[in-house]
PDB file of C-alpha atoms in Angstrom:
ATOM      1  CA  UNK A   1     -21.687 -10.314   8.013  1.00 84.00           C
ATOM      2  CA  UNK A   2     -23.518 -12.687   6.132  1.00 88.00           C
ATOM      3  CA  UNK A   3     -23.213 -10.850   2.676  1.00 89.00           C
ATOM      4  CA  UNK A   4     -19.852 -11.073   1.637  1.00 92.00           C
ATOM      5  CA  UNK A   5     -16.552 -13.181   1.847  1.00 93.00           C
ATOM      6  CA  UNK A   6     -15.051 -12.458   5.896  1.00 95.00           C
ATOM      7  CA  UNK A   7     -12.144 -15.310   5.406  1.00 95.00           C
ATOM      8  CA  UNK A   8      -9.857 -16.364   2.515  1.00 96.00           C
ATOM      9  CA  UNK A   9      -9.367 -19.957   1.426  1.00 95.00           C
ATOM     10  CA  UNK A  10      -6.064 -19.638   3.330  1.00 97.00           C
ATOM     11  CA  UNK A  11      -8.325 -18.700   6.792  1.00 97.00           C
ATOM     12  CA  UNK A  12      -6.955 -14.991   6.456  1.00 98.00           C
ATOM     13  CA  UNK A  13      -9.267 -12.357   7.563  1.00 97.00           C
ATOM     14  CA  UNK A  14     -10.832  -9.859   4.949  1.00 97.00           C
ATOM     15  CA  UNK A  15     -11.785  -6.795   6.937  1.00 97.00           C
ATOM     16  CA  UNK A  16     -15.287  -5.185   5.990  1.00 96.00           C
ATOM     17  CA  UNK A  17     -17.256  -2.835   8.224  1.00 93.00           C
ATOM     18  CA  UNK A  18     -18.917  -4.704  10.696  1.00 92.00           C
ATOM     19  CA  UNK A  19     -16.639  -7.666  11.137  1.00 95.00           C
ATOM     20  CA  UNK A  20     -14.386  -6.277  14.280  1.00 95.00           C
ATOM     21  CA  UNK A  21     -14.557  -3.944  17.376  1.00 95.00           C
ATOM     22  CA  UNK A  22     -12.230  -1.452  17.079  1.00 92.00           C
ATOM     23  CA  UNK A  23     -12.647  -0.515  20.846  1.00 93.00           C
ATOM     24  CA  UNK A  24     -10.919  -3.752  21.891  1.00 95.00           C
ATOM     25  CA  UNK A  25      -8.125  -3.530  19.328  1.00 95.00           C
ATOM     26  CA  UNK A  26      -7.600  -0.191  20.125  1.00 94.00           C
ATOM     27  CA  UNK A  27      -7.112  -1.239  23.716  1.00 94.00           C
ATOM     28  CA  UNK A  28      -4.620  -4.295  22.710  1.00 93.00           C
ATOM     29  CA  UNK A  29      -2.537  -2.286  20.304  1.00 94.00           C
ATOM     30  CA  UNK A  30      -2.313   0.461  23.106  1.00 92.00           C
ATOM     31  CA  UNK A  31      -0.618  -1.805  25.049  1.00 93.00           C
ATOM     32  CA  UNK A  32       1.977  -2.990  23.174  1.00 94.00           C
ATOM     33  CA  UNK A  33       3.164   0.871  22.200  1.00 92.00           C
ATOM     34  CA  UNK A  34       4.140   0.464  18.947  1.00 96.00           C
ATOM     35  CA  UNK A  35       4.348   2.803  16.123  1.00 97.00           C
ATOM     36  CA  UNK A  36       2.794   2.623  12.584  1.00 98.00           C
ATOM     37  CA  UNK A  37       4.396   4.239   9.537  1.00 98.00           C
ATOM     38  CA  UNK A  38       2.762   5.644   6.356  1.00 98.00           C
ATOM     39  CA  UNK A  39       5.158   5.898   2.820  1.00 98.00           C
ATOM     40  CA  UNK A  40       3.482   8.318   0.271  1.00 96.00           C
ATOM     41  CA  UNK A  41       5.136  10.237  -2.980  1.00 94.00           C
ATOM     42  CA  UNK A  42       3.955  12.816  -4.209  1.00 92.00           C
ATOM     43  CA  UNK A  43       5.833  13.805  -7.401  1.00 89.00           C
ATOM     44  CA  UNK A  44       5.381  15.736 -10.148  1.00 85.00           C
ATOM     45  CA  UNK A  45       1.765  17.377 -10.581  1.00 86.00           C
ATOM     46  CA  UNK A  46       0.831  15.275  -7.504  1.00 88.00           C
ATOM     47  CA  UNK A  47       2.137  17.758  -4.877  1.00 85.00           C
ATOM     48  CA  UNK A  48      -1.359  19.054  -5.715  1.00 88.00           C
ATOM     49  CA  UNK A  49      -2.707  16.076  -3.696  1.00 92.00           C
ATOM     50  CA  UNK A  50      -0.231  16.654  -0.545  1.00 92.00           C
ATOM     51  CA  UNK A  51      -2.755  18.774   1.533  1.00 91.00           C
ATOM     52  CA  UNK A  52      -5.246  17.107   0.988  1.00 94.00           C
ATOM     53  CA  UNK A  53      -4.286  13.916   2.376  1.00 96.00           C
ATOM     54  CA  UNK A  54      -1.929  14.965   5.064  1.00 95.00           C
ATOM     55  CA  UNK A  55      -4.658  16.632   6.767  1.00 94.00           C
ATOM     56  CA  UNK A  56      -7.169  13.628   6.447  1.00 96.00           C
ATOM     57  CA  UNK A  57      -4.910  10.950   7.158  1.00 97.00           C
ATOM     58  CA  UNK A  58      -3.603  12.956  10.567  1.00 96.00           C
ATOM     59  CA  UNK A  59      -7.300  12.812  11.198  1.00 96.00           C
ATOM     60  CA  UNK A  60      -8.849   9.515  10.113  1.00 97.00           C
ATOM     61  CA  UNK A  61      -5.533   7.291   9.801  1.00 98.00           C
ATOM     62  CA  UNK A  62      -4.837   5.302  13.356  1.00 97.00           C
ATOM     63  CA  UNK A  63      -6.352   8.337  14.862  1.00 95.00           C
ATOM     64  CA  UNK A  64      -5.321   8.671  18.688  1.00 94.00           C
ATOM     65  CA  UNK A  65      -2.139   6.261  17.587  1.00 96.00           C
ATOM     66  CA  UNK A  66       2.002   7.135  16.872  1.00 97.00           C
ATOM     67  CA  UNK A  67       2.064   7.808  12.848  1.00 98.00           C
ATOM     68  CA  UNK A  68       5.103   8.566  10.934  1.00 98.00           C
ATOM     69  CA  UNK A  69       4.305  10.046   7.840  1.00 97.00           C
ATOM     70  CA  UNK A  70       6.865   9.900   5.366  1.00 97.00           C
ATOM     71  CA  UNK A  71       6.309  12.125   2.032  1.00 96.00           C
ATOM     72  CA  UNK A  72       8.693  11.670  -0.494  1.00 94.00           C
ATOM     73  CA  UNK A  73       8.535  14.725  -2.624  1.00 92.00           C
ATOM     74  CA  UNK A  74      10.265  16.208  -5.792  1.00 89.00           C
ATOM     75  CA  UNK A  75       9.338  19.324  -4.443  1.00 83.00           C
ATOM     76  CA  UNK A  76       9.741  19.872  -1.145  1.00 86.00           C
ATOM     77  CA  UNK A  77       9.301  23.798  -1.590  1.00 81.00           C
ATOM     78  CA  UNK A  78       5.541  23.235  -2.251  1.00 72.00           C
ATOM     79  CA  UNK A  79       4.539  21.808   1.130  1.00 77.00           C
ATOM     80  CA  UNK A  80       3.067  24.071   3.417  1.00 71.00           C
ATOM     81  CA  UNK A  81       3.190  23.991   7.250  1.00 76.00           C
ATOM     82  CA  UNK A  82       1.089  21.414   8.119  1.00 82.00           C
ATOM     83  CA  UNK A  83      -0.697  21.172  11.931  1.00 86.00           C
ATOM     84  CA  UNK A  84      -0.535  17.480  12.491  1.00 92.00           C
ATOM     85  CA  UNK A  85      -1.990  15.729  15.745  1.00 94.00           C
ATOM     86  CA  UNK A  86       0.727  15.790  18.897  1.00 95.00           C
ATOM     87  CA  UNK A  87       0.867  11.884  18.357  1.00 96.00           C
ATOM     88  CA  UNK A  88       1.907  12.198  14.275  1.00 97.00           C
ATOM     89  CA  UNK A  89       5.003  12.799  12.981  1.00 96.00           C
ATOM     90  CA  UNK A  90       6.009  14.122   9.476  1.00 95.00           C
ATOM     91  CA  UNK A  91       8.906  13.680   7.400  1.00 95.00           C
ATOM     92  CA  UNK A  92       9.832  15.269   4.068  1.00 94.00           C
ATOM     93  CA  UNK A  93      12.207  13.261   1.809  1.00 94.00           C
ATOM     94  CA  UNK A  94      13.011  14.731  -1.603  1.00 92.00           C
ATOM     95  CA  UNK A  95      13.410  12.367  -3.974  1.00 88.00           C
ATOM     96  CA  UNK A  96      14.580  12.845  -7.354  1.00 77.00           C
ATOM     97  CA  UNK A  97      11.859  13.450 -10.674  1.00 70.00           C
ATOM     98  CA  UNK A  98      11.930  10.498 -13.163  1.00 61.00           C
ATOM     99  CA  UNK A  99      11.040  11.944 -16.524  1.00 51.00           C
ATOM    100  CA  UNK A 100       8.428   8.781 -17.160  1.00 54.00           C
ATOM    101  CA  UNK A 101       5.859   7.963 -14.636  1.00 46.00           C
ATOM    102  CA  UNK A 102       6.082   4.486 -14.908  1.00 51.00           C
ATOM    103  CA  UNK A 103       9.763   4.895 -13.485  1.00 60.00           C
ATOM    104  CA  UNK A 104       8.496   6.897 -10.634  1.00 62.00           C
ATOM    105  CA  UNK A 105       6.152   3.803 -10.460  1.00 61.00           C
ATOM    106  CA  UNK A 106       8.502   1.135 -10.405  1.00 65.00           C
ATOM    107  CA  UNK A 107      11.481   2.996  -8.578  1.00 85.00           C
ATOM    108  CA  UNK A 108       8.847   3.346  -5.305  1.00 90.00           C
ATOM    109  CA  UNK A 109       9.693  -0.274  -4.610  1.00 91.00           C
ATOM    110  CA  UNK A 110      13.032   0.038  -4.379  1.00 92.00           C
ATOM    111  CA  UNK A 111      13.139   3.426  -2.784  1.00 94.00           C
ATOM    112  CA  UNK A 112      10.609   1.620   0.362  1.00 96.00           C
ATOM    113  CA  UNK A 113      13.153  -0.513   0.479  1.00 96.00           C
ATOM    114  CA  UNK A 114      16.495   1.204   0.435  1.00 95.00           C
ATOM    115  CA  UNK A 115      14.860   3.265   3.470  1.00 97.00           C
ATOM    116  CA  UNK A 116      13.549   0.300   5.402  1.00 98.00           C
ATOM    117  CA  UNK A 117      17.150  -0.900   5.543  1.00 97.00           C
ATOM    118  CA  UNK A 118      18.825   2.527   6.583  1.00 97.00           C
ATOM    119  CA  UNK A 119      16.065   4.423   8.708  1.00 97.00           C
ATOM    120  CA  UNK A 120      12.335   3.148   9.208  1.00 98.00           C
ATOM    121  CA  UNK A 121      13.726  -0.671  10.341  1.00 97.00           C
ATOM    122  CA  UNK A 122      14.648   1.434  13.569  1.00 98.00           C
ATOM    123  CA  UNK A 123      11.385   4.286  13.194  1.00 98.00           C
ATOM    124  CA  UNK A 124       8.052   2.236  12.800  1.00 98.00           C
ATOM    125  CA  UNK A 125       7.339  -1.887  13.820  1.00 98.00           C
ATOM    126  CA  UNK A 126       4.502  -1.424  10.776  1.00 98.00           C
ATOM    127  CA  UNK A 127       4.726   0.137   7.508  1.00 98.00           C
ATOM    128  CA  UNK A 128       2.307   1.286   5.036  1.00 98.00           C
ATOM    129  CA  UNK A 129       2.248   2.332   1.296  1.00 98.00           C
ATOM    130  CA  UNK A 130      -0.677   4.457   0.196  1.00 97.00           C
ATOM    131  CA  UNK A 131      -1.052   6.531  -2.754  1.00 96.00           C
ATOM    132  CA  UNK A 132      -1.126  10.433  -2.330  1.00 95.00           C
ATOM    133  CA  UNK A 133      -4.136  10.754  -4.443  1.00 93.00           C
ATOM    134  CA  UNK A 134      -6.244   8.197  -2.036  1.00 94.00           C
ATOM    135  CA  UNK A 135      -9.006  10.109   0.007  1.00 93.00           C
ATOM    136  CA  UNK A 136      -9.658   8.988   3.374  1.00 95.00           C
ATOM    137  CA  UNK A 137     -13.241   9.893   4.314  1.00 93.00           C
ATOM    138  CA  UNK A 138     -14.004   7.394   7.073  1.00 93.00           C
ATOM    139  CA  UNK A 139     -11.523   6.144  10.316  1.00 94.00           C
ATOM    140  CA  UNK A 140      -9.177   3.785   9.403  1.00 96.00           C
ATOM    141  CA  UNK A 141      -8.219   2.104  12.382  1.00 96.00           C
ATOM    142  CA  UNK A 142      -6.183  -0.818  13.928  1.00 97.00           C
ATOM    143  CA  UNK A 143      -8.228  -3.431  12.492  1.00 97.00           C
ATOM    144  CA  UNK A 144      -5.069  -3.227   9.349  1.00 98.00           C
ATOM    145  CA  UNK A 145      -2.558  -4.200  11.322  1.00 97.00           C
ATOM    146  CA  UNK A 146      -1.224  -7.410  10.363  1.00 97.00           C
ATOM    147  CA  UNK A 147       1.909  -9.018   9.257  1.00 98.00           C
ATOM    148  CA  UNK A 148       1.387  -9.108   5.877  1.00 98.00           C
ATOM    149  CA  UNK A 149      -1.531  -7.051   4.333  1.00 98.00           C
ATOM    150  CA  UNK A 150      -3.090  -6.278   0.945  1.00 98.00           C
ATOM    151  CA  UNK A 151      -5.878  -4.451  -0.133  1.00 97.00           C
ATOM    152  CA  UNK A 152      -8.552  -5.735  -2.626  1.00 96.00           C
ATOM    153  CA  UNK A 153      -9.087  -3.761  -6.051  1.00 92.00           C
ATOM    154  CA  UNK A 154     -12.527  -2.250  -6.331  1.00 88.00           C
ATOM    155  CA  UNK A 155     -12.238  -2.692  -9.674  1.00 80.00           C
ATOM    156  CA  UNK A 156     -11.293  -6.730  -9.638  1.00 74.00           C
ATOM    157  CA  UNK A 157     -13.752  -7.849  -6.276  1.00 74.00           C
ATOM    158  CA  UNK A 158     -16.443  -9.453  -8.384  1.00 70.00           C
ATOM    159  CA  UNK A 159     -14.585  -9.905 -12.123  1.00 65.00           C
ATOM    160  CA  UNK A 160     -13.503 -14.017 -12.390  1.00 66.00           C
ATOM    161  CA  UNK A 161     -10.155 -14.994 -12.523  1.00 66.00           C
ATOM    162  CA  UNK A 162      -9.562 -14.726 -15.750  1.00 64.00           C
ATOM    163  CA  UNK A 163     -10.479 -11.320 -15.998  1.00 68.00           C
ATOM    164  CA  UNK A 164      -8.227  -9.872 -13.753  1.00 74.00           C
ATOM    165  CA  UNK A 165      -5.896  -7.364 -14.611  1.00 80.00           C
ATOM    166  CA  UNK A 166      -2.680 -10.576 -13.950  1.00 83.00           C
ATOM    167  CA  UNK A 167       0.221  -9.504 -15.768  1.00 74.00           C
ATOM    168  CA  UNK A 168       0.085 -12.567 -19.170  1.00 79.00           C
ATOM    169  CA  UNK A 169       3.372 -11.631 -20.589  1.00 82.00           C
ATOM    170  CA  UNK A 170       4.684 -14.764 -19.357  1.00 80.00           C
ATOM    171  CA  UNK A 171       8.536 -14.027 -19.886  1.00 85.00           C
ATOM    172  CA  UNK A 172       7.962 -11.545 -17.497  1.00 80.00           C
ATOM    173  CA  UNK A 173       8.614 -11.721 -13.730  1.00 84.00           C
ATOM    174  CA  UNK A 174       5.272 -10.399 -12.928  1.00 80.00           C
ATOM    175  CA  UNK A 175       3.429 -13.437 -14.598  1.00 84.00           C
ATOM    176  CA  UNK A 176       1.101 -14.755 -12.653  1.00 86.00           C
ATOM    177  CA  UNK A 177       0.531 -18.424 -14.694  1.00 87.00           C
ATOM    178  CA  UNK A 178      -2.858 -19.330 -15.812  1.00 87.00           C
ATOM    179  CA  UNK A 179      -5.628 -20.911 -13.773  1.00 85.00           C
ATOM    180  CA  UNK A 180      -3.574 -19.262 -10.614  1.00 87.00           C
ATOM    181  CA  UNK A 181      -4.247 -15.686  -8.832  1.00 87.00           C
ATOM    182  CA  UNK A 182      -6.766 -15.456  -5.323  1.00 90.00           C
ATOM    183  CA  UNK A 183      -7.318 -12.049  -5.484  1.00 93.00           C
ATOM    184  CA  UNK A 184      -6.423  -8.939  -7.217  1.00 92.00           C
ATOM    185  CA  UNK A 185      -4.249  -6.307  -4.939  1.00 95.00           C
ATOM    186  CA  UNK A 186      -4.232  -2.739  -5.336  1.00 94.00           C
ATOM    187  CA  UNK A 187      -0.530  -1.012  -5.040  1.00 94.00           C
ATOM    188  CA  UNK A 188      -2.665   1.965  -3.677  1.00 94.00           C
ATOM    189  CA  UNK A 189      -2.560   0.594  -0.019  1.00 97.00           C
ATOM    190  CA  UNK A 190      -0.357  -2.501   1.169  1.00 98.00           C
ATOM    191  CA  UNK A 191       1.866  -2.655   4.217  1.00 98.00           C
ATOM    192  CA  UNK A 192       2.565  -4.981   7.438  1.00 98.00           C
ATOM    193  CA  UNK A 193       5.404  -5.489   9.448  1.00 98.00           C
ATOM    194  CA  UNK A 194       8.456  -3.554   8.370  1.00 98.00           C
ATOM    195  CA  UNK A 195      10.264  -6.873   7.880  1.00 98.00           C
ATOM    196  CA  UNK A 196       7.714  -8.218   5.994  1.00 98.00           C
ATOM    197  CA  UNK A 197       6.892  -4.991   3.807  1.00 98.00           C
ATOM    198  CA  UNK A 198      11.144  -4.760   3.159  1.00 98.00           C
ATOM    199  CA  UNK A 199      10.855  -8.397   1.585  1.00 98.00           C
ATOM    200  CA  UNK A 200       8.249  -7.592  -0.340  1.00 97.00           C
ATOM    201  CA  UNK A 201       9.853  -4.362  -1.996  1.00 96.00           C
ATOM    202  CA  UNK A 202      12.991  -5.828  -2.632  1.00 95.00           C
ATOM    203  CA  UNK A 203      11.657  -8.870  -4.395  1.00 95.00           C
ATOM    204  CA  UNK A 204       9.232  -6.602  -6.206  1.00 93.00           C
ATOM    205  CA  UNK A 205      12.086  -4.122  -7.655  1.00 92.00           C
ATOM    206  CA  UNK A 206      14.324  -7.650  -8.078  1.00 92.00           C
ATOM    207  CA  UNK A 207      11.622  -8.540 -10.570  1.00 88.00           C
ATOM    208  CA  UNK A 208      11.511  -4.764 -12.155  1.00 87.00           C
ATOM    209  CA  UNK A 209      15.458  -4.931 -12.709  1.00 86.00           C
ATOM    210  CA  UNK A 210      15.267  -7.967 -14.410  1.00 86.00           C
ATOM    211  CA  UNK A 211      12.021  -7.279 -16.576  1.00 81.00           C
ATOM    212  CA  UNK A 212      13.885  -4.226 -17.628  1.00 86.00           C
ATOM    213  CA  UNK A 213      17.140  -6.102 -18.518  1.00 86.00           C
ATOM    214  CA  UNK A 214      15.040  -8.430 -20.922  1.00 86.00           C
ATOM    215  CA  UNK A 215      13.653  -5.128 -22.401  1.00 83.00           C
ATOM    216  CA  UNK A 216      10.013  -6.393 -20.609  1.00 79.00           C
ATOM    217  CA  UNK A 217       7.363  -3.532 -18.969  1.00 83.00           C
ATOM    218  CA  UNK A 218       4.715  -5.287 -16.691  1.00 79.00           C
ATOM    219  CA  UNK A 219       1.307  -4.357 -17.578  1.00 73.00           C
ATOM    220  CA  UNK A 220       0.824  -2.541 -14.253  1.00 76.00           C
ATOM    221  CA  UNK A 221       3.926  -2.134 -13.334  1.00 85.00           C
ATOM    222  CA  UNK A 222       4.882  -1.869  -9.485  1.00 89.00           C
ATOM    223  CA  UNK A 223       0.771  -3.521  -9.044  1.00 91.00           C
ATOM    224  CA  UNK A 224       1.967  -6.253 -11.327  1.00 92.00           C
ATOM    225  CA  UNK A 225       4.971  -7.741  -9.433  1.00 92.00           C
ATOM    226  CA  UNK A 226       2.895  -6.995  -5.494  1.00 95.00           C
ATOM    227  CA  UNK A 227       0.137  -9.436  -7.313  1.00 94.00           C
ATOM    228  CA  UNK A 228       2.546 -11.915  -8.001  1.00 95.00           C
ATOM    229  CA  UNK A 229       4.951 -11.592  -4.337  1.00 96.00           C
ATOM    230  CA  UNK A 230       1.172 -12.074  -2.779  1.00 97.00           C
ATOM    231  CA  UNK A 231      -0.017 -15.034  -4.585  1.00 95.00           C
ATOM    232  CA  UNK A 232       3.106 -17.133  -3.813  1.00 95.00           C
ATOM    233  CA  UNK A 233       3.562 -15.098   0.084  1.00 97.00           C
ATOM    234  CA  UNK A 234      -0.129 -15.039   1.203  1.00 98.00           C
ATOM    235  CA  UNK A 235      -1.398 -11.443   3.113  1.00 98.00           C
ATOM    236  CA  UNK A 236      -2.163 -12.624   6.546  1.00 98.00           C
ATOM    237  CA  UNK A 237      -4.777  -9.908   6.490  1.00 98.00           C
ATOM    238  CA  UNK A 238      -7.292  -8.779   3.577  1.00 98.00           C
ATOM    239  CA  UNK A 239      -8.733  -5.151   3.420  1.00 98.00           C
ATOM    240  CA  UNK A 240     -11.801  -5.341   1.828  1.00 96.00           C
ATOM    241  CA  UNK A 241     -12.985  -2.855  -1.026  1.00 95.00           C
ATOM    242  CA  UNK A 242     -14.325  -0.585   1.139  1.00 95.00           C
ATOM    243  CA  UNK A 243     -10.809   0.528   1.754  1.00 95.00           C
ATOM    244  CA  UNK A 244      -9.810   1.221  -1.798  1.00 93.00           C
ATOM    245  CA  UNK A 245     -13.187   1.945  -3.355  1.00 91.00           C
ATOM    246  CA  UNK A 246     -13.752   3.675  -6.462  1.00 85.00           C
ATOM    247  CA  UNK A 247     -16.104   6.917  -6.922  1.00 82.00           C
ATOM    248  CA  UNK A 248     -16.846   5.325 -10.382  1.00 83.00           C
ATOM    249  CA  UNK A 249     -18.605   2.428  -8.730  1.00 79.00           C
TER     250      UNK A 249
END
């Protein structure tokens, strides 16, 4: 494709439609047999969501491939039998109910983590986080796997630098300083290798814990501190908009 940006400064790929055959990736990732993990919540009014996104992603998400889905739910009760494909998997975790959503926000960072360490490390060799309210309408295949992999806002694609939504409170571990920032990542839909994606979290909630003890809220909170891990850890992959676009647009 001629018409937008296919390769970062850094000579990462940016995946748009059009720009890889997903017949021969399907055939190499076949043959190395791994397995792919999702991590969704769905908490508070957003068990609403939970149908609606189980049953596209078991059709549309690595369709044909191993998937563990892993919903983390404050309501477990709410979750109806679900038909999944013979190749998908689906775990329920309840998790407990924050009474602010920016602490259910936050806390998913640390949660990720805390279960990379004590069950998925052993369960998936790549993990993704994507957001329970995200409709998938169109296959999204093995052209995301990477080692490190974030997804380009929508929103942010054509805005300049200093436009983007970079947490400015510079006291603040999400800072990204001025002049600085490639591109701006959505916390909708990140992932990688489960090694990679457990130093990510943990340096992400390291930043929330100490924001918090310096009485500090980034402006985005969890999106704020994945900005600044992936400015100074560059994604070895790009997802384009198209996988995080916005009906609005």
């Amino acid at each position: 494709r001629q018409d937008v940006l296919v390769l970062t400064p850094w000579l990462a790929p940016i995946v748009w439609e059009g720009t890889f055959n997903r017949d021969i990736l399907n055939a190499q990732y076949m043959q190395k047999n791994l397995v792919t993990g999702v991590v969704t919540f769905a908490v508070k009014k957003y068990w609403f969501f939970i149908e609606g996104f189980m049953s596209a992603a078991n059709k549309y998400f690595l369709a044909g491939h191993q998937v563990n889905f892993y919903l983390f739910t404050d309501n477990p009760e709410q979750i109806s039998h679900l038909q999944m494909a013979p190749e998908n998997h689906l775990f329920v975790i309840t998790v407990q109910n924050h009474s602010q959503w920016q602490d259910i926000s936050v806390s998913r960072m640390d949660i990720i983590s805390r279960y990379i360490r004590s069950q998925f490390q052993y369960e998936v060799d790549y993990l993704y986080s994507i957001a329970i309210d995200v409709q998938l309408f169109e296959h999204i295949g093995v052209e995301i796997i990477d080692t490190l992999v974030g997804t380009i806002s929508s929103w942010q694609y054509t805005a300049r630098r200093e436009s983007k939504s970079y947490e400015t409170h510079t006291e603040s571990q999400a800072a990204i300083p001025k002049g600085e920032g490639d591109f701006y990542y959505t916390a909708s839909f990140y992932g990688g290798s489960v090694t990679e994606v457990y130093k990510l979290t943990r340096a992400c909630f390291k930043g929330v814990v100490e924001d918090r003890e310096n009485d500090i809220e980034a402006r985005w909170h969890d999106e704020s501190y994945l900005n600044k891990y992936l400015l100074y850890h560059k994604p070895t992959r790009l997802l384009s908009p198209e996988y995080y676009w916005d009906e609005e647009l």
